[in-house]
């Protein structure tokens, strides 16, 4: 079984892997008065989806800038933390008062960003407590905090553990110090290890981001990073590095200061190395890029409920908010964000309202999330089967052995796992000429 992916993969079905699906924030149109009105009307209705939601207050502030980062964050030196936190609570409160949110239940509170760990433990706990007070949580719910090993000091981790934080998400990226320097990561690998060890000792689940296909990264370096993560007993989000225009990394590569990324074949090999190493070590591939052994990661509602559940994302620069057919991102500039909230408006800058056709296509992107598409649910929502709407795409993918279809569902195959981004794009609308 172990070699079957490599065997199947000898004849590639696509030229290169797509690491992102369609319908991400990159495609959202700018908000206009009609879509804002429509969204506000939607928020005044009851949530009848019966799906649990995720609540994400973002602290889009960082104390250093990673070379590859394209997120719209504010430098800690330029941010006024307390006024920002007050504004964030105001925005959360605006949502909390709507009928849709009043009738919603959340099973995750996630401090995202940015680097929420730049806050004091007291500030983080105060924000989470506010969320717990103003939103309805499920009997079983989880608190996650994102951050960097540089600002997750021992005292902070202990306080968060005592408060009941379940998971710390850390952008470790690599344990290779040479590559850490090149990516301008703020501290050496030894610091990351230390923070992880403290959290694990206190029983906190740790999930680290690791990136592959870094400039000059050898297979040996990648394997050694993966082995270190396994040894540290953490869950892992594996991302392929994407170089965005305007980032420090892009400029350095363009000027020849550092080598370019590996080609599509090398990138795929690095992915396959991770897949084999981690699945052999007992991890299961789940969601868009995660390898985990944690039961709850397989059940998370905002993932499993896609696209019918919801993610209430708040804060400057947040871009992953969705409520069923609505997806949105907020103002990136912290001052613009604060001005909008303080003027009593939701600080949304881009808002997309999906048509029924878009929703059908979005349901098919469940395959990208390694989730099955239930024929029964599709029929309930749209009065048709996926085969009635996407016959040519399904036939093509089946012939390529990328998906399996039975009487109840459509799911990706083991070979399809490599190409799940490409699979999702098969269901995207054709670009207009
Ligand atoms: S910590 Fe995250 S958000 Fe902040 S600069 Fe690095 S990658 Fe960007």
Tab-separated table of C-alpha atoms and ligand atoms in Angstrom:
chain	number	residue	atom	x	y	z
A	1	UNK	CA	0.000	0.000	0.000
A	2	UNK	CA	2.859	2.327	0.939
A	3	UNK	CA	4.241	2.455	-2.585
A	4	UNK	CA	0.943	2.652	-4.373
A	5	UNK	CA	0.762	6.453	-4.430
A	6	UNK	CA	4.234	6.684	-5.955
A	7	UNK	CA	3.358	3.933	-8.466
A	8	UNK	CA	0.101	5.553	-9.504
A	9	UNK	CA	1.803	8.878	-9.661
A	10	UNK	CA	4.330	7.948	-12.312
A	11	UNK	CA	2.006	9.261	-14.975
A	12	UNK	CA	0.881	12.639	-13.699
A	13	UNK	CA	-2.622	13.827	-14.341
A	14	UNK	CA	-1.881	17.558	-14.045
A	15	UNK	CA	1.236	19.581	-14.863
A	16	UNK	CA	1.494	21.018	-11.347
A	17	UNK	CA	-0.416	20.905	-8.080
A	18	UNK	CA	-2.917	23.596	-7.176
A	19	UNK	CA	-2.503	24.285	-3.508
A	20	UNK	CA	-5.644	26.412	-3.152
A	21	UNK	CA	-9.214	25.829	-4.283
A	22	UNK	CA	-11.513	28.344	-5.963
A	23	UNK	CA	-13.820	30.580	-3.915
A	24	UNK	CA	-11.178	31.941	-1.537
A	25	UNK	CA	-11.079	35.523	-0.297
A	26	UNK	CA	-8.937	36.457	-3.304
A	27	UNK	CA	-12.092	36.312	-5.435
A	28	UNK	CA	-14.472	38.290	-3.196
A	29	UNK	CA	-15.779	41.495	-4.768
A	30	UNK	CA	-15.640	44.814	-2.949
A	31	UNK	CA	-18.641	45.375	-0.737
A	32	UNK	CA	-21.448	47.544	-2.140
A	33	UNK	CA	-24.649	48.893	-0.550
A	34	UNK	CA	-26.797	46.088	-2.029
A	35	UNK	CA	-24.643	43.212	-0.765
A	36	UNK	CA	-24.242	44.889	2.643
A	37	UNK	CA	-28.047	45.231	2.881
A	38	UNK	CA	-28.550	41.639	1.808
A	39	UNK	CA	-26.006	40.460	4.399
A	40	UNK	CA	-27.661	42.490	7.171
A	41	UNK	CA	-31.038	41.026	6.195
A	42	UNK	CA	-29.534	37.548	6.326
A	43	UNK	CA	-28.112	38.265	9.803
A	44	UNK	CA	-31.599	39.223	10.976
A	45	UNK	CA	-32.888	35.706	10.225
A	46	UNK	CA	-32.654	32.618	12.402
A	47	UNK	CA	-29.825	30.130	11.955
A	48	UNK	CA	-31.688	26.956	11.031
A	49	UNK	CA	-28.645	25.110	9.650
A	50	UNK	CA	-28.212	22.968	12.807
A	51	UNK	CA	-24.444	23.209	12.224
A	52	UNK	CA	-22.004	24.420	14.860
A	53	UNK	CA	-19.907	27.477	14.078
A	54	UNK	CA	-16.414	28.765	14.810
A	55	UNK	CA	-15.710	32.147	16.383
A	56	UNK	CA	-12.446	33.822	15.382
A	57	UNK	CA	-11.348	37.145	16.865
A	58	UNK	CA	-8.165	38.117	15.011
A	59	UNK	CA	-5.201	39.976	16.421
A	60	UNK	CA	-3.624	41.001	13.137
A	61	UNK	CA	-0.560	42.434	14.835
A	62	UNK	CA	2.953	40.950	14.701
A	63	UNK	CA	6.197	41.799	16.441
A	64	UNK	CA	8.296	40.924	13.373
A	65	UNK	CA	7.723	40.305	9.670
A	66	UNK	CA	8.326	36.855	8.155
A	67	UNK	CA	9.901	37.110	4.696
A	68	UNK	CA	7.130	35.149	2.951
A	69	UNK	CA	4.220	36.843	4.731
A	70	UNK	CA	1.517	38.423	2.614
A	71	UNK	CA	-0.999	38.883	5.436
A	72	UNK	CA	-2.129	42.428	6.106
A	73	UNK	CA	-0.733	42.742	9.610
A	74	UNK	CA	0.296	45.770	11.643
A	75	UNK	CA	3.686	46.052	13.340
A	76	UNK	CA	3.352	45.778	17.137
A	77	UNK	CA	5.379	48.978	17.454
A	78	UNK	CA	2.671	50.871	15.519
A	79	UNK	CA	-0.417	49.299	17.082
A	80	UNK	CA	-2.328	50.545	20.078
A	81	UNK	CA	-3.282	47.258	21.645
A	82	UNK	CA	-5.934	48.314	24.183
A	83	UNK	CA	-7.950	50.510	21.763
A	84	UNK	CA	-7.741	47.690	19.203
A	85	UNK	CA	-9.058	45.141	21.710
A	86	UNK	CA	-11.909	47.489	22.677
A	87	UNK	CA	-12.830	47.883	18.998
A	88	UNK	CA	-12.643	44.148	18.427
A	89	UNK	CA	-15.112	43.614	21.286
A	90	UNK	CA	-17.421	46.243	19.740
A	91	UNK	CA	-17.372	44.375	16.428
A	92	UNK	CA	-18.013	41.051	18.198
A	93	UNK	CA	-20.879	42.696	20.059
A	94	UNK	CA	-22.440	43.913	16.765
A	95	UNK	CA	-22.569	40.320	15.532
A	96	UNK	CA	-23.654	38.945	18.922
A	97	UNK	CA	-26.786	41.135	18.806
A	98	UNK	CA	-27.967	39.796	15.436
A	99	UNK	CA	-30.666	37.145	15.343
A	100	UNK	CA	-28.549	34.810	13.229
A	101	UNK	CA	-25.721	34.782	15.764
A	102	UNK	CA	-28.085	34.735	18.749
A	103	UNK	CA	-29.484	31.493	17.353
A	104	UNK	CA	-26.056	30.029	16.515
A	105	UNK	CA	-23.962	27.691	18.650
A	106	UNK	CA	-20.159	27.738	18.561
A	107	UNK	CA	-17.853	24.822	19.215
A	108	UNK	CA	-14.578	26.717	18.777
A	109	UNK	CA	-13.193	30.022	19.951
A	110	UNK	CA	-9.977	30.743	18.100
A	111	UNK	CA	-7.693	33.696	18.690
A	112	UNK	CA	-6.258	34.032	15.202
A	113	UNK	CA	-3.998	36.435	13.434
A	114	UNK	CA	-1.388	37.736	13.181
A	115	UNK	CA	0.259	36.879	16.449
A	116	UNK	CA	-2.245	36.900	19.350
A	117	UNK	CA	0.551	35.669	21.625
A	118	UNK	CA	1.978	39.215	21.654
A	119	UNK	CA	-0.903	39.990	24.060
A	120	UNK	CA	-0.473	39.348	27.756
A	121	UNK	CA	-2.114	36.202	29.097
A	122	UNK	CA	-4.604	38.457	30.904
A	123	UNK	CA	-5.575	40.236	27.664
A	124	UNK	CA	-6.060	36.925	25.852
A	125	UNK	CA	-8.125	35.467	28.701
A	126	UNK	CA	-10.226	38.635	28.927
A	127	UNK	CA	-11.026	38.451	25.203
A	128	UNK	CA	-11.891	34.748	25.339
A	129	UNK	CA	-14.046	35.326	28.460
A	130	UNK	CA	-15.883	38.092	26.601
A	131	UNK	CA	-16.595	35.665	23.742
A	132	UNK	CA	-17.818	32.997	26.156
A	133	UNK	CA	-20.180	35.498	27.786
A	134	UNK	CA	-21.625	36.970	24.584
A	135	UNK	CA	-21.884	33.861	22.364
A	136	UNK	CA	-23.520	30.490	22.943
A	137	UNK	CA	-21.025	27.668	23.140
A	138	UNK	CA	-21.738	24.003	22.650
A	139	UNK	CA	-21.521	21.621	25.650
A	140	UNK	CA	-18.207	20.494	24.183
A	141	UNK	CA	-16.171	23.377	22.777
A	142	UNK	CA	-12.511	24.146	22.296
A	143	UNK	CA	-10.336	27.208	22.743
A	144	UNK	CA	-7.357	27.689	20.466
A	145	UNK	CA	-4.723	30.407	20.511
A	146	UNK	CA	-2.391	31.177	17.613
A	147	UNK	CA	1.046	32.594	18.176
A	148	UNK	CA	4.779	32.483	17.871
A	149	UNK	CA	7.236	30.672	20.100
A	150	UNK	CA	8.983	34.016	20.628
A	151	UNK	CA	6.044	35.435	22.563
A	152	UNK	CA	4.628	32.216	24.060
A	153	UNK	CA	6.758	32.360	27.201
A	154	UNK	CA	6.429	29.784	29.986
A	155	UNK	CA	4.278	31.946	32.265
A	156	UNK	CA	1.856	32.716	29.437
A	157	UNK	CA	1.521	29.070	28.455
A	158	UNK	CA	0.914	28.050	32.086
A	159	UNK	CA	-1.832	30.685	32.498
A	160	UNK	CA	-3.508	29.658	29.238
A	161	UNK	CA	-3.384	25.992	30.294
A	162	UNK	CA	-4.931	26.852	33.662
A	163	UNK	CA	-7.677	28.807	31.909
A	164	UNK	CA	-8.531	25.776	29.764
A	165	UNK	CA	-6.994	26.565	26.386
A	166	UNK	CA	-7.069	23.319	24.433
A	167	UNK	CA	-4.704	24.067	21.563
A	168	UNK	CA	-1.816	26.343	20.645
A	169	UNK	CA	-1.221	26.920	16.932
A	170	UNK	CA	2.363	27.870	16.173
A	171	UNK	CA	3.886	28.949	12.871
A	172	UNK	CA	7.027	26.859	13.314
A	173	UNK	CA	7.560	26.528	9.508
A	174	UNK	CA	10.917	24.691	9.757
A	175	UNK	CA	13.345	23.435	12.387
A	176	UNK	CA	16.280	24.133	10.076
A	177	UNK	CA	17.982	27.231	11.511
A	178	UNK	CA	19.555	28.184	8.180
A	179	UNK	CA	16.117	28.283	6.564
A	180	UNK	CA	14.616	30.021	9.602
A	181	UNK	CA	17.080	32.848	9.130
A	182	UNK	CA	16.339	33.064	5.430
A	183	UNK	CA	12.593	33.315	6.162
A	184	UNK	CA	13.227	35.987	8.840
A	185	UNK	CA	11.524	33.835	11.468
A	186	UNK	CA	11.887	35.583	14.806
A	187	UNK	CA	13.706	32.960	16.879
A	188	UNK	CA	15.863	29.838	16.544
A	189	UNK	CA	14.436	26.312	16.330
A	190	UNK	CA	15.533	25.617	19.924
A	191	UNK	CA	13.028	28.244	21.133
A	192	UNK	CA	10.213	26.642	19.185
A	193	UNK	CA	11.092	23.238	20.649
A	194	UNK	CA	11.151	24.688	24.144
A	195	UNK	CA	7.705	26.331	23.828
A	196	UNK	CA	6.224	23.131	22.384
A	197	UNK	CA	7.707	20.985	25.161
A	198	UNK	CA	6.254	23.256	27.860
A	199	UNK	CA	2.794	23.209	26.264
A	200	UNK	CA	2.806	19.440	25.714
A	201	UNK	CA	3.933	18.840	29.302
A	202	UNK	CA	0.904	20.844	30.455
A	203	UNK	CA	-1.369	18.697	28.295
A	204	UNK	CA	-2.051	21.340	25.650
A	205	UNK	CA	-2.475	20.114	22.088
A	206	UNK	CA	0.010	21.854	19.803
A	207	UNK	CA	-0.475	22.231	16.060
A	208	UNK	CA	2.427	23.617	14.036
A	209	UNK	CA	2.538	25.030	10.524
A	210	UNK	CA	5.391	23.531	8.519
A	211	UNK	CA	6.265	24.754	5.048
A	212	UNK	CA	7.920	22.837	2.257
A	213	UNK	CA	9.569	23.780	-1.019
A	214	UNK	CA	11.471	26.585	0.705
A	215	UNK	CA	14.335	28.147	-1.278
A	216	UNK	CA	17.280	25.777	-1.096
A	217	UNK	CA	15.432	23.232	1.083
A	218	UNK	CA	16.791	19.736	0.602
A	219	UNK	CA	14.721	16.580	1.026
A	220	UNK	CA	16.955	15.735	4.026
A	221	UNK	CA	16.194	19.056	5.704
A	222	UNK	CA	12.453	18.531	5.137
A	223	UNK	CA	12.593	14.993	6.550
A	224	UNK	CA	14.536	16.167	9.559
A	225	UNK	CA	11.924	18.905	10.245
A	226	UNK	CA	9.088	16.379	9.949
A	227	UNK	CA	10.884	13.927	12.246
A	228	UNK	CA	11.452	16.667	14.800
A	229	UNK	CA	7.728	17.507	14.753
A	230	UNK	CA	6.830	13.839	15.245
A	231	UNK	CA	9.332	13.580	18.110
A	232	UNK	CA	7.790	16.695	19.716
A	233	UNK	CA	4.384	14.984	19.570
A	234	UNK	CA	2.546	17.747	17.706
A	235	UNK	CA	-0.149	17.885	15.035
A	236	UNK	CA	0.969	19.381	11.746
A	237	UNK	CA	-0.377	21.688	9.033
A	238	UNK	CA	1.845	21.176	5.978
A	239	UNK	CA	1.857	24.029	3.465
A	240	UNK	CA	3.688	24.408	0.232
A	241	UNK	CA	5.393	27.808	0.183
A	242	UNK	CA	3.768	30.285	-2.167
A	243	UNK	CA	5.722	33.395	-3.004
A	244	UNK	CA	3.483	36.435	-3.277
A	245	UNK	CA	4.383	39.626	-5.113
A	246	UNK	CA	5.640	42.392	-2.857
A	247	UNK	CA	6.890	40.109	-0.075
A	248	UNK	CA	10.494	40.314	1.115
A	249	UNK	CA	11.044	36.796	-0.151
A	250	UNK	CA	9.769	37.594	-3.632
A	251	UNK	CA	12.090	40.591	-3.883
A	252	UNK	CA	15.072	38.545	-2.700
A	253	UNK	CA	14.381	35.760	-5.178
A	254	UNK	CA	13.855	38.265	-7.993
A	255	UNK	CA	17.157	39.974	-7.239
A	256	UNK	CA	18.983	36.622	-7.127
A	257	UNK	CA	19.904	36.991	-3.462
A	258	UNK	CA	18.374	33.647	-2.645
A	259	UNK	CA	17.565	30.653	-4.848
A	260	UNK	CA	14.102	30.157	-6.345
A	261	UNK	CA	11.711	27.472	-5.159
A	262	UNK	CA	11.920	23.913	-6.438
A	263	UNK	CA	9.900	23.079	-9.558
A	264	UNK	CA	6.458	21.437	-9.627
A	265	UNK	CA	7.925	17.916	-9.574
A	266	UNK	CA	10.170	18.675	-6.596
A	267	UNK	CA	7.274	20.304	-4.772
A	268	UNK	CA	5.170	17.189	-5.304
A	269	UNK	CA	7.977	14.927	-4.104
A	270	UNK	CA	8.267	16.932	-0.880
A	271	UNK	CA	4.520	16.573	-0.360
A	272	UNK	CA	4.706	12.819	-0.928
A	273	UNK	CA	7.610	12.519	1.523
A	274	UNK	CA	5.495	14.237	4.183
A	275	UNK	CA	2.439	12.145	3.379
A	276	UNK	CA	4.351	8.872	3.720
A	277	UNK	CA	6.366	9.823	6.787
A	278	UNK	CA	3.381	11.193	8.691
A	279	UNK	CA	0.858	8.509	7.775
A	280	UNK	CA	3.456	5.862	8.668
A	281	UNK	CA	3.806	7.597	12.047
A	282	UNK	CA	0.050	7.262	12.659
A	283	UNK	CA	-1.137	10.667	11.454
A	284	UNK	CA	-4.246	10.991	9.324
A	285	UNK	CA	-4.572	13.533	6.506
A	286	UNK	CA	-7.524	15.772	7.368
A	287	UNK	CA	-8.884	19.106	6.134
A	288	UNK	CA	-6.979	21.105	3.588
A	289	UNK	CA	-3.439	20.605	4.849
A	290	UNK	CA	-3.482	18.929	8.253
A	291	UNK	CA	-1.943	15.721	9.479
A	292	UNK	CA	-3.381	14.861	12.853
A	293	UNK	CA	-3.955	12.141	15.412
A	294	UNK	CA	-6.532	14.141	17.374
A	295	UNK	CA	-10.088	12.796	17.183
A	296	UNK	CA	-11.604	16.271	17.453
A	297	UNK	CA	-9.722	17.477	14.344
A	298	UNK	CA	-11.658	14.895	12.350
A	299	UNK	CA	-14.992	16.168	13.674
A	300	UNK	CA	-14.558	19.977	13.649
A	301	UNK	CA	-17.860	21.443	12.594
A	302	UNK	CA	-16.671	24.491	10.650
A	303	UNK	CA	-14.688	22.049	8.502
A	304	UNK	CA	-17.170	19.188	8.255
A	305	UNK	CA	-20.111	21.544	7.870
A	306	UNK	CA	-18.610	23.357	4.856
A	307	UNK	CA	-20.217	25.260	3.190
A	308	UNK	CA	-23.349	25.239	5.370
A	309	UNK	CA	-21.890	25.901	8.848
A	310	UNK	CA	-20.018	29.157	9.414
A	311	UNK	CA	-16.997	30.963	10.676
A	312	UNK	CA	-17.560	34.298	12.374
A	313	UNK	CA	-14.225	35.995	11.804
A	314	UNK	CA	-13.562	39.445	13.220
A	315	UNK	CA	-10.710	41.941	13.478
A	316	UNK	CA	-8.616	43.992	11.078
A	317	UNK	CA	-7.439	42.032	8.057
A	318	UNK	CA	-9.475	38.892	8.744
A	319	UNK	CA	-10.412	37.138	5.518
A	320	UNK	CA	-11.964	33.786	6.279
A	321	UNK	CA	-15.435	34.729	7.473
A	322	UNK	CA	-18.378	32.822	6.073
A	323	UNK	CA	-22.048	32.378	6.859
A	324	UNK	CA	-23.559	29.905	4.458
A	325	UNK	CA	-23.853	31.769	1.121
A	326	UNK	CA	-21.979	34.862	2.381
A	327	UNK	CA	-18.172	35.127	2.579
A	328	UNK	CA	-16.353	38.242	3.670
A	329	UNK	CA	-13.091	39.878	4.607
A	330	UNK	CA	-12.528	42.967	6.755
A	331	UNK	CA	-10.603	46.184	6.179
A	332	UNK	CA	-6.898	45.404	6.265
A	333	UNK	CA	-5.728	48.741	7.567
A	334	UNK	CA	-6.105	48.754	11.338
A	335	UNK	CA	-7.102	52.456	11.437
A	336	UNK	CA	-9.698	52.051	8.691
A	337	UNK	CA	-11.028	48.998	10.524
A	338	UNK	CA	-11.292	50.850	13.832
A	339	UNK	CA	-12.930	53.873	12.190
A	340	UNK	CA	-15.630	51.688	10.589
A	341	UNK	CA	-16.457	49.871	13.834
A	342	UNK	CA	-16.451	53.070	15.852
A	343	UNK	CA	-18.877	54.561	13.305
A	344	UNK	CA	-21.228	51.643	14.031
A	345	UNK	CA	-20.691	49.686	10.785
A	346	UNK	CA	-19.509	46.141	10.253
A	347	UNK	CA	-15.928	46.682	9.020
A	348	UNK	CA	-16.311	44.492	5.937
A	349	UNK	CA	-14.368	45.495	2.826
A	350	UNK	CA	-15.132	42.528	0.552
A	351	UNK	CA	-18.327	40.535	0.539
A	352	UNK	CA	-19.413	37.738	-1.715
A	353	UNK	CA	-22.959	36.418	-1.946
A	354	UNK	CA	-23.051	33.066	-3.675
A	355	UNK	CA	-25.727	32.112	-6.145
A	356	UNK	CA	-27.284	28.633	-5.996
A	357	UNK	CA	-24.933	27.610	-8.794
A	358	UNK	CA	-21.932	28.852	-6.791
A	359	UNK	CA	-23.165	26.943	-3.746
A	360	UNK	CA	-23.327	23.732	-5.778
A	361	UNK	CA	-19.746	24.342	-6.924
A	362	UNK	CA	-18.691	25.158	-3.358
A	363	UNK	CA	-20.170	21.882	-2.103
A	364	UNK	CA	-17.865	20.100	-4.553
A	365	UNK	CA	-14.850	21.837	-2.960
A	366	UNK	CA	-15.501	19.544	0.022
A	367	UNK	CA	-13.309	17.141	-1.972
A	368	UNK	CA	-10.430	19.601	-1.533
A	369	UNK	CA	-11.056	19.399	2.232
A	370	UNK	CA	-10.813	15.596	2.046
A	371	UNK	CA	-14.520	15.410	2.876
A	372	UNK	CA	-17.127	13.366	1.047
A	373	UNK	CA	-19.946	14.972	-0.926
A	374	UNK	CA	-23.174	13.409	0.305
A	375	UNK	CA	-25.610	12.761	-2.520
A	376	UNK	CA	-28.560	12.919	-0.148
A	377	UNK	CA	-27.566	16.312	1.261
A	378	UNK	CA	-26.937	17.660	-2.256
A	379	UNK	CA	-30.409	16.481	-3.282
A	380	UNK	CA	-31.992	18.046	-0.165
A	381	UNK	CA	-30.337	21.409	-0.811
A	382	UNK	CA	-30.650	21.639	-4.594
A	383	UNK	CA	-33.280	19.099	-5.684
A	384	UNK	CA	-30.694	17.406	-7.952
A	385	UNK	CA	-27.826	14.957	-7.690
A	386	UNK	CA	-24.181	16.021	-8.231
A	387	UNK	CA	-24.184	13.786	-11.341
A	388	UNK	CA	-27.063	15.831	-12.792
A	389	UNK	CA	-25.040	19.032	-12.502
A	390	UNK	CA	-21.414	17.975	-12.953
A	391	UNK	CA	-21.540	14.864	-15.150
A	392	UNK	CA	-18.504	15.656	-17.392
A	393	UNK	CA	-16.260	16.695	-14.477
A	394	UNK	CA	-17.168	13.623	-12.416
A	395	UNK	CA	-16.653	11.306	-15.382
A	396	UNK	CA	-13.229	12.846	-16.115
A	397	UNK	CA	-12.068	12.612	-12.502
A	398	UNK	CA	-13.314	9.038	-12.196
A	399	UNK	CA	-11.423	8.021	-15.323
A	400	UNK	CA	-8.278	9.573	-13.871
A	401	UNK	CA	-8.912	7.529	-10.681
A	402	UNK	CA	-8.949	10.704	-8.609
A	403	UNK	CA	-12.423	10.165	-7.145
A	404	UNK	CA	-14.721	7.300	-6.220
A	405	UNK	CA	-18.493	7.452	-6.509
A	406	UNK	CA	-20.955	5.073	-4.897
A	407	UNK	CA	-24.701	5.216	-4.171
A	408	UNK	CA	-24.314	7.582	-1.237
A	409	UNK	CA	-21.280	9.805	-1.772
A	410	UNK	CA	-18.354	11.076	-3.820
A	411	UNK	CA	-14.882	11.091	-2.256
A	412	UNK	CA	-11.284	11.524	-3.338
A	413	UNK	CA	-9.021	8.495	-3.743
A	414	UNK	CA	-5.518	8.188	-2.336
A	415	UNK	CA	-4.165	9.394	-5.688
A	416	UNK	CA	-6.729	12.214	-5.628
A	417	UNK	CA	-5.261	13.416	-2.329
A	418	UNK	CA	-2.183	14.714	-4.173
A	419	UNK	CA	-4.324	16.604	-6.670
A	420	UNK	CA	-7.173	17.738	-4.413
A	421	UNK	CA	-6.651	21.433	-5.270
A	422	UNK	CA	-6.793	20.624	-8.993
A	423	UNK	CA	-9.900	18.505	-8.399
A	424	UNK	CA	-11.646	21.462	-6.757
A	425	UNK	CA	-10.806	23.702	-9.731
A	426	UNK	CA	-12.558	21.246	-12.070
A	427	UNK	CA	-15.830	22.523	-10.576
A	428	UNK	CA	-14.992	26.234	-10.813
A	429	UNK	CA	-16.791	28.363	-13.391
A	430	UNK	CA	-14.956	28.658	-16.684
A	431	UNK	CA	-13.083	31.995	-16.921
A	432	UNK	CA	-14.840	34.539	-19.133
A	433	UNK	CA	-12.887	35.517	-22.267
B	1	LIG	S1	3.764	35.622	12.321
B	1	LIG	FE1	2.290	35.035	10.712
B	1	LIG	S2	1.111	36.879	10.286
B	1	LIG	FE2	2.942	37.533	11.428
B	1	LIG	S3	4.454	38.089	9.892
B	1	LIG	FE3	4.823	35.921	10.342
B	1	LIG	S4	3.553	34.783	8.895
B	1	LIG	FE4	2.841	36.910	8.875
